Every structure is written in structure tokens, then in C-alpha cells.
CSV table of C-alpha atoms and ligand atoms in Angstrom, one decimal:
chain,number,residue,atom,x,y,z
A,231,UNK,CA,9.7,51.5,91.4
A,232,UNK,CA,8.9,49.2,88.6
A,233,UNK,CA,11.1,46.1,88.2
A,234,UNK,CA,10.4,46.8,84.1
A,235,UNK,CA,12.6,50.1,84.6
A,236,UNK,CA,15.3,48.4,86.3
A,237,UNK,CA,16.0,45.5,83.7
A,238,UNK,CA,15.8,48.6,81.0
A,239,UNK,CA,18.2,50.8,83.0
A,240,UNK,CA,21.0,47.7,83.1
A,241,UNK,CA,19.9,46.9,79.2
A,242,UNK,CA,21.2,50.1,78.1
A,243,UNK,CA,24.4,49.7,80.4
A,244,UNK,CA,23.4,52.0,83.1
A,245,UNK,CA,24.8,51.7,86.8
A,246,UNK,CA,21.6,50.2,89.4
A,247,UNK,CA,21.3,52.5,92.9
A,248,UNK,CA,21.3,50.5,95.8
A,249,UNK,CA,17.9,51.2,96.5
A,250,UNK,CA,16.8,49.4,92.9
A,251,UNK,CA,19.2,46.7,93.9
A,252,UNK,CA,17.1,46.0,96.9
A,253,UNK,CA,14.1,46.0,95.7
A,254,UNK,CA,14.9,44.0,93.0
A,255,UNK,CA,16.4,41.3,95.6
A,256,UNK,CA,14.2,41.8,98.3
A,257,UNK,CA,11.3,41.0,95.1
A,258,UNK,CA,12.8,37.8,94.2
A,259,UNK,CA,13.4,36.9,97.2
A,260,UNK,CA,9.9,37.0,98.3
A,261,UNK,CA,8.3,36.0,95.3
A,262,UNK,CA,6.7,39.1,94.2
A,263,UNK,CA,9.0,39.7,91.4
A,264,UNK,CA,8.5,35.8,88.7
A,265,UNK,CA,11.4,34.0,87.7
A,266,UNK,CA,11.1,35.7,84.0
A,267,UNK,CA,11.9,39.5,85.2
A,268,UNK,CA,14.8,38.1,87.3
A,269,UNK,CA,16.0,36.2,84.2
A,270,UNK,CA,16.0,39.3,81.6
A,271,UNK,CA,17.9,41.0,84.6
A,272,UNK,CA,20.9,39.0,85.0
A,273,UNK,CA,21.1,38.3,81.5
A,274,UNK,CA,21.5,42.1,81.3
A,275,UNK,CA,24.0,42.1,84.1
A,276,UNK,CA,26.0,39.5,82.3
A,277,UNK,CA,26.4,41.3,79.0
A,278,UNK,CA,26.5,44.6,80.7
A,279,UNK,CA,28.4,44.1,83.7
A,280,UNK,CA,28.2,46.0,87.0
A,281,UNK,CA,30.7,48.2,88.4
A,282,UNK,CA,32.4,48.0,92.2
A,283,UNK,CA,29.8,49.9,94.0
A,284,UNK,CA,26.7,47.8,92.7
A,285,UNK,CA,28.7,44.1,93.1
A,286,UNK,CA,28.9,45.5,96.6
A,287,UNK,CA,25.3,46.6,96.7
A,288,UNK,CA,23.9,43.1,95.2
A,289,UNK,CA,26.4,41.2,97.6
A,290,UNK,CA,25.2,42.7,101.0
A,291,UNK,CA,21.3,42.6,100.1
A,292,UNK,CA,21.8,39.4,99.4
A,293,UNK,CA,23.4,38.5,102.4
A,294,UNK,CA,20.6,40.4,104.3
A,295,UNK,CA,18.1,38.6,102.5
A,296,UNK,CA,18.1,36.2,105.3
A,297,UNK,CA,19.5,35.2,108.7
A,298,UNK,CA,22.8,37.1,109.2
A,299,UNK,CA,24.7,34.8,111.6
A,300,UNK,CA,25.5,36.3,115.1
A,301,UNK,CA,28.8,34.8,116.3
A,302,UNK,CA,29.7,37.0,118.4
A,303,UNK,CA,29.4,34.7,121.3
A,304,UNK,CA,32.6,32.8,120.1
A,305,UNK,CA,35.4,34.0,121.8
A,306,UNK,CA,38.3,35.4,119.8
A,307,UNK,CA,38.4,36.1,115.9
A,308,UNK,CA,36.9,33.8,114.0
A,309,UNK,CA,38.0,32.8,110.4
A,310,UNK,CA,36.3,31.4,107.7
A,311,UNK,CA,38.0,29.5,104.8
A,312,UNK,CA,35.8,28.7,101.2
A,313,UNK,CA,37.2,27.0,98.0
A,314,UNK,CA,35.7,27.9,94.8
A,315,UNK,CA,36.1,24.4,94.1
A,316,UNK,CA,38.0,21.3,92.5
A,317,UNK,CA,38.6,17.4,92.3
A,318,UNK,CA,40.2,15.9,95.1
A,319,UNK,CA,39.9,18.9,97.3
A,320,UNK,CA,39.8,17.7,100.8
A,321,UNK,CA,41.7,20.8,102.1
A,322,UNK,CA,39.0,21.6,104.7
A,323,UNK,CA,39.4,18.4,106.3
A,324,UNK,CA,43.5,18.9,107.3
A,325,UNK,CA,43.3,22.8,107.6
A,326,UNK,CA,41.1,23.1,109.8
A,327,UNK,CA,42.2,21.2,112.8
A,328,UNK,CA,45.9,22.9,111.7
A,329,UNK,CA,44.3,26.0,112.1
A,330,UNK,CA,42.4,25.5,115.5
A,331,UNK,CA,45.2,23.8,117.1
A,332,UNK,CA,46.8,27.4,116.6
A,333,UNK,CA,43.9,28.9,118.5
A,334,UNK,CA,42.1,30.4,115.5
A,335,UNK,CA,38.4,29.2,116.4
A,336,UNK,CA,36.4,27.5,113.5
A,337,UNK,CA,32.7,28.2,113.1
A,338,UNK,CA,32.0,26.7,109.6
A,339,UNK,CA,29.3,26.0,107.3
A,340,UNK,CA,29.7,23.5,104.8
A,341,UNK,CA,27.6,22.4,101.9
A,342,UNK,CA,27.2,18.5,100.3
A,343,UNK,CA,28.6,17.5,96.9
A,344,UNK,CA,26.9,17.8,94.0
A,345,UNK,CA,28.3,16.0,90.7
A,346,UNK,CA,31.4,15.7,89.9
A,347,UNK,CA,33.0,17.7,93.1
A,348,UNK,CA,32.3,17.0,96.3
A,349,UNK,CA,31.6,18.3,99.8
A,350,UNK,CA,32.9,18.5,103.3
A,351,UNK,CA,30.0,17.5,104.6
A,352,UNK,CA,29.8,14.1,102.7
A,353,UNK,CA,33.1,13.8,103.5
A,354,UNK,CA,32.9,14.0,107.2
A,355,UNK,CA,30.2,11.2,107.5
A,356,UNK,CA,33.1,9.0,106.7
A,357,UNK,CA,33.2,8.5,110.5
A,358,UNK,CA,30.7,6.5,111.3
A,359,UNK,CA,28.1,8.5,113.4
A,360,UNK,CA,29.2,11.9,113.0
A,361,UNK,CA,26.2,14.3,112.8
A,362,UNK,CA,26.0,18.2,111.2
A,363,UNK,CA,22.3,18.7,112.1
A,364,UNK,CA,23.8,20.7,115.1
A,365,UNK,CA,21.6,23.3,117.2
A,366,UNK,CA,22.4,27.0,117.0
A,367,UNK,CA,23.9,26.7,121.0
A,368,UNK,CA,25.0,22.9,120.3
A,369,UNK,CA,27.3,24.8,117.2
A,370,UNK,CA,28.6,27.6,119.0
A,371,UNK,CA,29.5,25.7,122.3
A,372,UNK,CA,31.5,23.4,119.8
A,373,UNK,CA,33.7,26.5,118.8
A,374,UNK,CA,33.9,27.3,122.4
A,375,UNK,CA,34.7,24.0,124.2
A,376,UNK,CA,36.4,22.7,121.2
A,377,UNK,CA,37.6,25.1,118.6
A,378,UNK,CA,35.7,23.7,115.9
A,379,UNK,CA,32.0,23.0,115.0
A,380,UNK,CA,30.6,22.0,111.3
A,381,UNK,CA,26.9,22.3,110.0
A,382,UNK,CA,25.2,21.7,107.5
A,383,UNK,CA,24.3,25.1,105.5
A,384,UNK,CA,20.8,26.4,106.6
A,385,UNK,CA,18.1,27.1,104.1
A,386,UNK,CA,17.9,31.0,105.5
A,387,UNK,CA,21.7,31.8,104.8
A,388,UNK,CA,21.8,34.2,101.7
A,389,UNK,CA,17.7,32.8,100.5
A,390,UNK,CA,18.3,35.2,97.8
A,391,UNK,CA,21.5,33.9,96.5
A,392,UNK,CA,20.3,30.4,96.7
A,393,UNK,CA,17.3,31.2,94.6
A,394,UNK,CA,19.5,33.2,92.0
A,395,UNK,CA,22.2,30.8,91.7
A,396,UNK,CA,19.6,28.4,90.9
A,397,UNK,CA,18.3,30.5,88.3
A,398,UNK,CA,21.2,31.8,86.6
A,399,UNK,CA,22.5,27.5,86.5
A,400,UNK,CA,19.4,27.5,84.2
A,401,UNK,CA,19.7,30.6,82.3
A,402,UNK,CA,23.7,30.6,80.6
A,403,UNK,CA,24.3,33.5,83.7
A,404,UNK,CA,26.5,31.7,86.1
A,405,UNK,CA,29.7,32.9,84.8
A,406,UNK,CA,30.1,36.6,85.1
A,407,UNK,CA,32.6,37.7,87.8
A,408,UNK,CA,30.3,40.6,89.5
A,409,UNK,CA,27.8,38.0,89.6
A,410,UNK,CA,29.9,35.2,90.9
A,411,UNK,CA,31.8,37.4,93.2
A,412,UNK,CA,28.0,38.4,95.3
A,413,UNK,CA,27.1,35.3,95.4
A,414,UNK,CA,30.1,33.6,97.4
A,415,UNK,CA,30.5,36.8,98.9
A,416,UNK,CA,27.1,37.1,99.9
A,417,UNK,CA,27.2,33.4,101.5
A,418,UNK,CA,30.4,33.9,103.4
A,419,UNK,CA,29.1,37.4,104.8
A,420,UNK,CA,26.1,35.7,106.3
A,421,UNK,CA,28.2,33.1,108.1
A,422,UNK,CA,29.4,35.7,110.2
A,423,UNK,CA,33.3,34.9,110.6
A,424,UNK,CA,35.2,38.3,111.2
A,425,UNK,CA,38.0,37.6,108.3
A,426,UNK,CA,37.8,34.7,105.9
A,427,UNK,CA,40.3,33.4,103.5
A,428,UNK,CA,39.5,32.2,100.1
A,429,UNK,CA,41.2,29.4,97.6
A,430,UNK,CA,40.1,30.5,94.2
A,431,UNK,CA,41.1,27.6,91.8
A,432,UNK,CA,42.2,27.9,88.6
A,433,UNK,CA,42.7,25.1,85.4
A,434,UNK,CA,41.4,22.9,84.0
A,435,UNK,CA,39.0,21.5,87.0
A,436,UNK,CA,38.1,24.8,88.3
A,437,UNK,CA,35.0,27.2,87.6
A,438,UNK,CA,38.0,29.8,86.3
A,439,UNK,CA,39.7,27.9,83.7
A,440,UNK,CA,42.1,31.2,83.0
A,441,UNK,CA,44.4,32.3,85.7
A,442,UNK,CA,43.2,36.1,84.5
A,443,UNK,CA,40.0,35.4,85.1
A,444,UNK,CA,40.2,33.3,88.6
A,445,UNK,CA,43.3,36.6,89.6
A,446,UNK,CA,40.4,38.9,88.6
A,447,UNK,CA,37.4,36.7,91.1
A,448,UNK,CA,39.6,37.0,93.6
A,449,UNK,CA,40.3,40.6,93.7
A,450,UNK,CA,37.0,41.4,93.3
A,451,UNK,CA,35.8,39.1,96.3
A,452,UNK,CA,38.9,40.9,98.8
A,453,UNK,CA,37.4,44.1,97.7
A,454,UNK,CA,34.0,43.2,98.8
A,455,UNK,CA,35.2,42.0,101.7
A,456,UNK,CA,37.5,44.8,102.2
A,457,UNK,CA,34.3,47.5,102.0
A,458,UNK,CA,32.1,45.0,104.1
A,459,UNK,CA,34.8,45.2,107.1
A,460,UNK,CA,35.7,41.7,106.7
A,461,UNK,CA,39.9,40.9,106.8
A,462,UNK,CA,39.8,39.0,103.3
A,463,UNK,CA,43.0,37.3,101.7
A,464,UNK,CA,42.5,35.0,98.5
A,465,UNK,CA,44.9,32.5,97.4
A,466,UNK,CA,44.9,31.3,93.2
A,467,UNK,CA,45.9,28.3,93.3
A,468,UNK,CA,46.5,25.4,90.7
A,469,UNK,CA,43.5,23.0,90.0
A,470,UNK,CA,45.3,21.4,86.2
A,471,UNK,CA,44.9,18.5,88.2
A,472,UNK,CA,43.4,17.1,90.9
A,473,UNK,CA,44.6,18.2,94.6
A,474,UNK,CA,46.6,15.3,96.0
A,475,UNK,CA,45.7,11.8,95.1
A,476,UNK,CA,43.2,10.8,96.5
A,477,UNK,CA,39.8,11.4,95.1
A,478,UNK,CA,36.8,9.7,97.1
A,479,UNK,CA,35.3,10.6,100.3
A,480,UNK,CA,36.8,8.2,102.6
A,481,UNK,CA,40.0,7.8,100.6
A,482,UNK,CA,40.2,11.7,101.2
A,483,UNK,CA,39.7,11.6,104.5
A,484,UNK,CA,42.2,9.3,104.8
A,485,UNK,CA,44.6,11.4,102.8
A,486,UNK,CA,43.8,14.5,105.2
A,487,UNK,CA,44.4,12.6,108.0
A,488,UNK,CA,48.3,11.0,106.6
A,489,UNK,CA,48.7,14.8,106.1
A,490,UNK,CA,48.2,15.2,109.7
A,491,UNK,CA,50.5,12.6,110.1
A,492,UNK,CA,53.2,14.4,107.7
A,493,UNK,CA,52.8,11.4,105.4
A,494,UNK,CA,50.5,13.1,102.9
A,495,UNK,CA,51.3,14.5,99.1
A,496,UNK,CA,53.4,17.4,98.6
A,497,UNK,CA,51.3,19.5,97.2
A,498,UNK,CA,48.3,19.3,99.2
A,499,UNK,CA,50.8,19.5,102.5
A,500,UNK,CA,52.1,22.8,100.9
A,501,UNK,CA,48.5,24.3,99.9
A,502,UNK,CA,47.3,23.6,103.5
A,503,UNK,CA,50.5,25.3,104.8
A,504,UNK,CA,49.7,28.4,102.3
A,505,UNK,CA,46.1,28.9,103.1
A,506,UNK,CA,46.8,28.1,107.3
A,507,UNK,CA,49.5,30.9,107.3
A,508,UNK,CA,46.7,33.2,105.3
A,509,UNK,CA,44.4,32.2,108.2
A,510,UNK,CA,46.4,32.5,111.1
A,511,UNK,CA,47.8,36.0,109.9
A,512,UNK,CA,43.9,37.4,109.0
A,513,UNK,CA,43.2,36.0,112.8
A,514,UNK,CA,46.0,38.0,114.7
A,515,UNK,CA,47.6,34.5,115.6
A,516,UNK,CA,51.3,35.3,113.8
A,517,UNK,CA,53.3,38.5,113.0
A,518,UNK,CA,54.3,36.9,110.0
A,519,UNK,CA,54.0,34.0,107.2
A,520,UNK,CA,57.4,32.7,108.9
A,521,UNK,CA,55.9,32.6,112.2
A,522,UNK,CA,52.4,31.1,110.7
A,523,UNK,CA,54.4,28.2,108.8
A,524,UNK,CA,56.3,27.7,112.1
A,525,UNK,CA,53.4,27.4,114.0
A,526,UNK,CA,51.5,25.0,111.5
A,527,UNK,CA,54.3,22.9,111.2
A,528,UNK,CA,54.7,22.5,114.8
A,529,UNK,CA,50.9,21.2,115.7
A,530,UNK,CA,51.7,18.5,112.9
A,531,UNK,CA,54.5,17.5,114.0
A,532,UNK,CA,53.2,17.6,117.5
A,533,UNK,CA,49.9,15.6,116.9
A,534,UNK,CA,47.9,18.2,118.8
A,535,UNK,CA,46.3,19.2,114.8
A,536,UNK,CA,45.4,14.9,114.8
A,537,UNK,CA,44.1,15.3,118.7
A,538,UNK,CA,41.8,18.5,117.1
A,539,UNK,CA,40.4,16.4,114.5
A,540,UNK,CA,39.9,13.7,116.6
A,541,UNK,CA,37.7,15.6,119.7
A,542,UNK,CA,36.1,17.7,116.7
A,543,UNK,CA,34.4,14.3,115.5
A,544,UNK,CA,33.8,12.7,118.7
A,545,UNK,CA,32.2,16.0,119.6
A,546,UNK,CA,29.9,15.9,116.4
A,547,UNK,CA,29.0,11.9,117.4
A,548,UNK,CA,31.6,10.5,115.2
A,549,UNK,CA,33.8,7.8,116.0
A,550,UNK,CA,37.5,9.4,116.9
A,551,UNK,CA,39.1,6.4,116.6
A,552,UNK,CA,38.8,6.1,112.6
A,553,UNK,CA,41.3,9.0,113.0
A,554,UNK,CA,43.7,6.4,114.8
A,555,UNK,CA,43.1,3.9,112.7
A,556,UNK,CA,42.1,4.5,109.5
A,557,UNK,CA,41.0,1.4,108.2
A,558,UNK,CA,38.0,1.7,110.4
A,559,UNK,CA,36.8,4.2,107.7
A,560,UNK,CA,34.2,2.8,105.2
A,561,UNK,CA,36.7,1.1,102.8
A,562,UNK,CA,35.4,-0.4,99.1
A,563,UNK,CA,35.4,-4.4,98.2
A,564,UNK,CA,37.1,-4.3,94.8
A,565,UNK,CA,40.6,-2.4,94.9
A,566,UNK,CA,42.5,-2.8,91.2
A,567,UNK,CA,45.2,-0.9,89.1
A,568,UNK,CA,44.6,1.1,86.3
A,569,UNK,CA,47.4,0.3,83.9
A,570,UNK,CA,48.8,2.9,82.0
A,571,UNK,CA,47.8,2.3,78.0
A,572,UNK,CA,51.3,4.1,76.8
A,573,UNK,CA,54.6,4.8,78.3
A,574,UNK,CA,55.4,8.7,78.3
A,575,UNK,CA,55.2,11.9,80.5
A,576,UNK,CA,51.6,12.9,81.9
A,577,UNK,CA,51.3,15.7,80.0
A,578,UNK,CA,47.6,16.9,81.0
A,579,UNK,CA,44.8,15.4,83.2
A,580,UNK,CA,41.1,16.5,82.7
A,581,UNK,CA,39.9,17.1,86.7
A,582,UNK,CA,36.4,17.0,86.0
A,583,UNK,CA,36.3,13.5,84.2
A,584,UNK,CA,38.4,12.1,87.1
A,585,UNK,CA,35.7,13.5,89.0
A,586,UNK,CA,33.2,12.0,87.2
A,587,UNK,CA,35.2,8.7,87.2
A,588,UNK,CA,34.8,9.0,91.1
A,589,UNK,CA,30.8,9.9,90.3
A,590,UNK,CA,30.5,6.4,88.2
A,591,UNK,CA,31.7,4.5,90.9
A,592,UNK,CA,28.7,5.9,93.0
A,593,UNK,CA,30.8,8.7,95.0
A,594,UNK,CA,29.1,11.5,93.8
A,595,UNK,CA,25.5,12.5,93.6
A,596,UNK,CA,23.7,12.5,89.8
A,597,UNK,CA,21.2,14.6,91.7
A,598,UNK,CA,20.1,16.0,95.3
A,599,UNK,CA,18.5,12.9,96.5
A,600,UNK,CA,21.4,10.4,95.4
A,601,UNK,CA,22.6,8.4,98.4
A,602,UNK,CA,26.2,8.2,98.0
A,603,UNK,CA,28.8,5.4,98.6
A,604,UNK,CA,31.5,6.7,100.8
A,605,UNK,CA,34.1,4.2,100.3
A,606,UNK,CA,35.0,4.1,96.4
A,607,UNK,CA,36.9,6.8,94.2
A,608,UNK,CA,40.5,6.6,93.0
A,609,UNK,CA,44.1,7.1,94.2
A,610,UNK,CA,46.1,8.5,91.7
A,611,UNK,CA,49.5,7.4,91.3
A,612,UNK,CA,51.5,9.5,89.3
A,613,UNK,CA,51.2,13.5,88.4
A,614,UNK,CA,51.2,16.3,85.6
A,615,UNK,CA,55.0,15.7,84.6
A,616,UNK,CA,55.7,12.1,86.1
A,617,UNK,CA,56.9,9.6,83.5
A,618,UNK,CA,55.3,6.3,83.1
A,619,UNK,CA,55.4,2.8,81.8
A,620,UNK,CA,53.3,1.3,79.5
A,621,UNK,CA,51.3,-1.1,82.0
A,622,UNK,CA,52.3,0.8,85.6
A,623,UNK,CA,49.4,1.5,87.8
A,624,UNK,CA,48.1,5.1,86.6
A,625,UNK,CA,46.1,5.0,89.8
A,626,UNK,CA,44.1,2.6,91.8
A,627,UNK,CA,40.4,2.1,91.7
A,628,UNK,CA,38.2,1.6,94.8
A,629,UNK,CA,34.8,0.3,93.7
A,630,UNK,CA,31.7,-1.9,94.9
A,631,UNK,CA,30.7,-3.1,91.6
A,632,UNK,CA,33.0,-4.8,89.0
A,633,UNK,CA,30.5,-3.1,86.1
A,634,UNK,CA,30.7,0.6,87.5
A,635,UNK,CA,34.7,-0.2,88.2
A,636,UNK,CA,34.6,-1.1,84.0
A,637,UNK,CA,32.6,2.4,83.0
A,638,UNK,CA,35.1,4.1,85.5
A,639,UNK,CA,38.0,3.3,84.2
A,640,UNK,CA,37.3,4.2,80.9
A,641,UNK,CA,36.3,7.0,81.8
A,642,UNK,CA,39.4,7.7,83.7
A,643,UNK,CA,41.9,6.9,81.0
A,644,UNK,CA,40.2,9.1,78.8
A,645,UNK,CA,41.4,12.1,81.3
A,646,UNK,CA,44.8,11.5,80.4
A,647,UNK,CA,47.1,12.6,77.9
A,648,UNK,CA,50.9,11.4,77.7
A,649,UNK,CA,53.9,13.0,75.4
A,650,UNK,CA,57.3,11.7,74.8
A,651,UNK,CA,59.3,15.0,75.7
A,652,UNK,CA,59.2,15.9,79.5
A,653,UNK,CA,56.4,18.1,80.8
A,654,UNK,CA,56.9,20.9,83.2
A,655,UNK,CA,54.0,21.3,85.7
A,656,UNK,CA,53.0,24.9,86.5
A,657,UNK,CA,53.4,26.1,90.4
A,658,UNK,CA,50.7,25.1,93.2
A,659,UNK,CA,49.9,28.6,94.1
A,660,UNK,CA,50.1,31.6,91.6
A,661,UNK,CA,49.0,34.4,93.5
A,662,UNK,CA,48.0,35.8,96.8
A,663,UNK,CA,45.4,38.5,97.3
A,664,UNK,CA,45.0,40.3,100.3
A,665,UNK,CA,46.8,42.6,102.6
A,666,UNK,CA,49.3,39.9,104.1
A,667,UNK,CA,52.9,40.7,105.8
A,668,UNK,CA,55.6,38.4,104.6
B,185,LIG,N1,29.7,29.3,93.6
B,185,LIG,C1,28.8,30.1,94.1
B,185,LIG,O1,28.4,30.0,95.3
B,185,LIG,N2,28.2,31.0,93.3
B,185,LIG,C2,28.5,31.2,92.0
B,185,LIG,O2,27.9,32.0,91.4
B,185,LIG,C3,29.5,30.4,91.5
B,185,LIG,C4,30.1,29.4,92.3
């Protein structure tokens, strides 16, 4: 088999066997096939496409090209959650001790921010201490003892995919669904959970700026994991602004944890509800959404959901009692309104320059190495649709440095957009994917 023939075959539109998806994987993957080849083959894949059977094909070798996680020592059916990504999304942080106070056990690995979004990972180290450098046994006898354990994502999950995703960020290939689709798929297959649930944001701050296109991403990802054997439900939800209001890493923790508390926003309450009940349904733990919402609501309102989050970080060497007391979270020296410029309705906020806002302020990495400052970001103050007076705190600014809070702010004000008649907001969650019972 010559990888020449293959990039020729998908040139002229043709449909890849399995077998020339392999080798073509397993080629990259071990360096026998250069970067060049690999280019001039997903460049053919994105204007060519791939049908059902070959996104399938690329999506398990690529999952095989590495470690495929063995969890089967975890007792019970595990469930993995992923978000395609957004500002402010901190939805891991709440939903998951929701979710294992239910009994679903939580086996998750999570990645570090890069840019303008950020990570779970970065948010967790928030509490002072708290490690995800965990050993295989130290990870699974967290699920076991504890019902959750977080680690950082190790270099021999999906090898292939991290290579290609790498290439295709440099090529102009990142945004074809087939291509898009194996790669998350691939990722979340490795990991090992039994049945996963995805958010696949759509708007302005997400990767699918047209509802279509993110409705389309997530079919294609339940299908996958519908012909891998994986229980797979996908939720399109709203990402024309940012998730909540809080936008930081300790300000988001913070938010997940007044969430916990049933003193968090609406809307990231609600989304947290949504993709729990997905969760709890995929895991056998409900008959029902009814029942799952029940459920969720009742370890809030119960503080066992807190008490998870709280043994979950002591059990990772954080601190539990920044989930008591949160002002024993890393908290920023300068904390200032950002006056509206104009009275008027918020007609439209940009996510990713909020984000980058955040970034400014030193909350985000400019590249891998970037140490990060946990405490600084923003907390908005007012939404898509909320009127406001010239002057009025838009949002508050949490910052270190009087010249970064300058840039950020500017930069922040330029995200927003205000009209004089009322703007209607559209709804949190648009769709959900997956074989569910309501
Ligand atoms: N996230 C991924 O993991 N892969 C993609 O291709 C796009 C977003």
C-alpha cells in the first residue's frame, strides 16, 4: 500500500477502506509517513469529505493508536461528559459532583487551557494543593472510594489524534465535521467510560458558530458512538455569550461552587441540570428526565453534591475548606467596575474577546509554557437582553496589574454591542441528541 495512492483515491472523491485508513494512521502515528503526505491527505478529506463508515474507521484507529483505557475495575457505569468548548464554561466543576452524588461514578480526563478558553484542570488548582499527576491505581481507587478522580490527559491517549490535531491547526483543516467528529470521538473512546454525554456549543464563542453545523457535530459524534457501543447523548447548547458570569479560574470556581449552593446564575444552574439528567439517564440512574431533575435537585439542595466536591479535592491534596469558604480561593488585588459607555439593551457580546479580556489579565496561557494567574478574570453583570445605564457596572474586573486591568477593559468593552429597542436572547439549550426517554 503506498500512502501516494491513498491521498489520490480521496483527491478524486473516492471512499478510504479501513485497511488504508489504518495504515495511513498507524504511518503518522509512528513517523513513517512525514508531515507533508498527511497534510495533502486531510486537505483532501476536507474538500472531499468522508462518509459514515470511514469517520468511524478514522475515529477508532485513532483511538487504538494508543493506550485504550481499561476501567473496568470501577464499579458501576461510568460516564463521561466533554464540552466542545466556550467562555466561562466551568460546567465540569458543578456537574460533576451533582452527578456522583447520584451514584454515577466519574473517571475523567481533563485537559489545561489554552488561549482564550480555559481548562478544568487549571481551574481545579484553584484549591491550593490539589494535584492531577495521579497514578493509574491512585485514579481508579478515587472513582471507587470516592466517586470521582481527575487527571491530567496522558500523552498515549489517542497519540494519533494529538499529532493530527496539531497538524491540521497549521494547515486551514480543523474545521470539517468528519474530521472534527474522530478526533473528539477518538479521545473520549480511549478514556474508557461506558456512555458519555457531550455539550456541543453553538454562537458566537463556540468552534460551530451555526446551530446547523454544531446540530450536524453532534449527530455525527452519537452516531460514532452509537456504532462503537458507547450510550452517547449530545446536548446543543447556546454559547452567544459567555456561560454564567463569571469568567476566571477561581472566580469560576467560585461560581460552581454558589451553584452548589443554589445561589448561582440561571442559566448555568439549568445547563448543569440538562446535561446531569442526560448523564444520569445514559448511566441507568433514572427512568426518566423527571426523575434525573428530581434527583439533581435533591443532592443540591441537600449539600451532599457540596460534601462530593469537597472529599473529591481533599482526596486529590487540595484544601476542602476553600469549598466552605470561598474566600480562601486565590482572590485578585485590584477589583473595579467596568462602566457601561451607553445606556441601551445588550444586544450581542463577542465570547471570545471576553475571553481574551480574561487572557490580558494573565488568566489564560499565550502559549503552552505560560504560568497562569488564577485569581483575575471578570464577572459580568448584566446579559444578552438586559438593559443598562450609561455608567452601571457592565461587569467587574479582577486584576493584579492596574496596566493589564487598562488593556482589559478595552478590550472588553469592545465585545459589546447595545440597541435602543429590546433584544430577545435565544434559548440555553436547542437541541438534544441521543436516544433519551422524557
Ligand atoms: N476539539 C478537538 O479535540 N478536535 C477537533 O478537531 C476540534 C476540537
Amino acid at each position: 500500500m503506498r500512502m501516494y495512492d491513498i491521498i489520490m483515491k480521496k483527491r478524486e472523491g473516492g471512499a478510504l477502506s479501513g485497511e488504508e485508513i489504518r495504515f495511513f494512521v498507524n504511518g503518522f502515528t509512528t513517523g513513517r509517513i512525514p508531515d507533508y503526505q498527511a497534510s495533502a491527505l486531510m486537505m483532501a478529506i476536507y474538500f472531499q469529505g468522508m462518509d459514515e463508515r470511514e469517520t468511524l474507521e478514522l475515529t477508532l484507529a485513532m483511538a487504538q493508536s494508543g493506550e485504550m483505557l481499561d476501567l473496568s475495575a470501577i464499579r458501576g457505569i461510568k460516564v463521561d461528559k466533554h464540552s466542545t468548548g466556550g467562555v466561562g464554561d466551568k460546567t465540569s466543576l458543578a456537574l460533576i459532583p451533582m452527578v456522583a452524588a447520584c451514584g454515577i461514578p466519574v473517571a475523567k480526563m481533563s485537559g489545561r487551557g489554552l488561549g482564550h478558553t480555559g481548562g478544568t484542570i487549571d481551574k481545579l488548582e484553584s484549591f491550593p494543593g490539589f494535584r492531577t499527576d495521579l497514578t493509574r491505581e491512585q485514579f481508579l481507587r478515587g472513582v471507587n472510594e470516592i466517586g470521582i478522580a481527575i487527571m491530567g490527559q496522558t500523552a498515549d491517549l489517542a497519540p494519533a489524534d494529538k499529532k493530527l490535531y496539531a497538524l491540521r491547526d497549521v494547515t486551514a483543516t480543523v474545521d470539517n465535521m468528519s474530521l472534527i467528529a474522530s478526533s473528539i470521538m477518538s479521545k473520549k473512546l480511549a478514556a474508557g467510560a461506558d456512555a458519555m454525554v457531550l455539550d456541543v456549543k453553538t454562537g458566537n464563542g463556540a468552534f460551530m458558530k451555526k446551530e446547523e453545523d454544531a446540530q450536524a457535530l453532534a449527530l455525527e459524534m452519537v452516531e460514532i458512538g452509537r456504532q462503537a457501543g458507547r450510550r452517547t447523548i449530545a446536548v446543543v447548547s447556546d454559547m452567544d455569550q459567555p456561560l454564567g458570569r463569571a469568567v476566571g479560574n477561581a472566580l469560576e470556581v467560585k461560581e460552581a461552587i454558589d451553584t452548589l449552593d443554589g445561589k448561582g446564575p440561571e442559566d448555568f444552574r439549568e445547563l448543569c441540570l440538562t446535561l446531569g439528567s442526560c448523564m444520569l439517564l445514559a448511566g441507568g440512574k433514572a427512568e426518566n428526565v423527571e426523575e434525573a431533575r428530581r434527583l439533581l435537585c435533591q443532592v443540591l439542595a441537600d449539600g451532599s453534591a457540596k460534601r462530593k466536591l469537597a472529599r473529591f479535592v481533599e482526596n486529590q491534596g487540595g484544601d476542602p475548606s476553600a469549598v466552605y469558604d470561598t474566600s480562601l480561593l486565590p482572590a485578585a488585588s485590584i477589583v473595579r467596575p467596568v462602566p457601561a459607555p451607553e445606556s441601551g439593551y445588550i444586544a450581542h457580546i463577542a465570547c471570545d474577546e471576553v475571553g481574551i479580556a480574561s487572557l490580558l489579565l494573565g488568566g489564560g496561557r499565550e502559549t503552552k509554557d505560560s504560568v497562569i494567574d488564577l485569581s483575575v478574570g471578570l464577572v459580568l453583570n448584566a446579559r444578552v437582553g438586559d438593559y443598562v445605564h450609561a455608567g452601571e457596572p457592565l461587569a467587574w474586573l479582577h486584576a493584579n496589574d492596574a496596566g493589564k486591568a487598562d488593556q482589559a477593559q478595552a478590550r472588553f468593552l469592545g465585545a459589546y454591542e447595545f440597541s435602543d429597542a429590546p433584544v430577545k436572547c435565544g434559548p440555553l439549550i436547542k437541541r438534544i441528541i441521543g436516544e433519551i426517554h422524557t
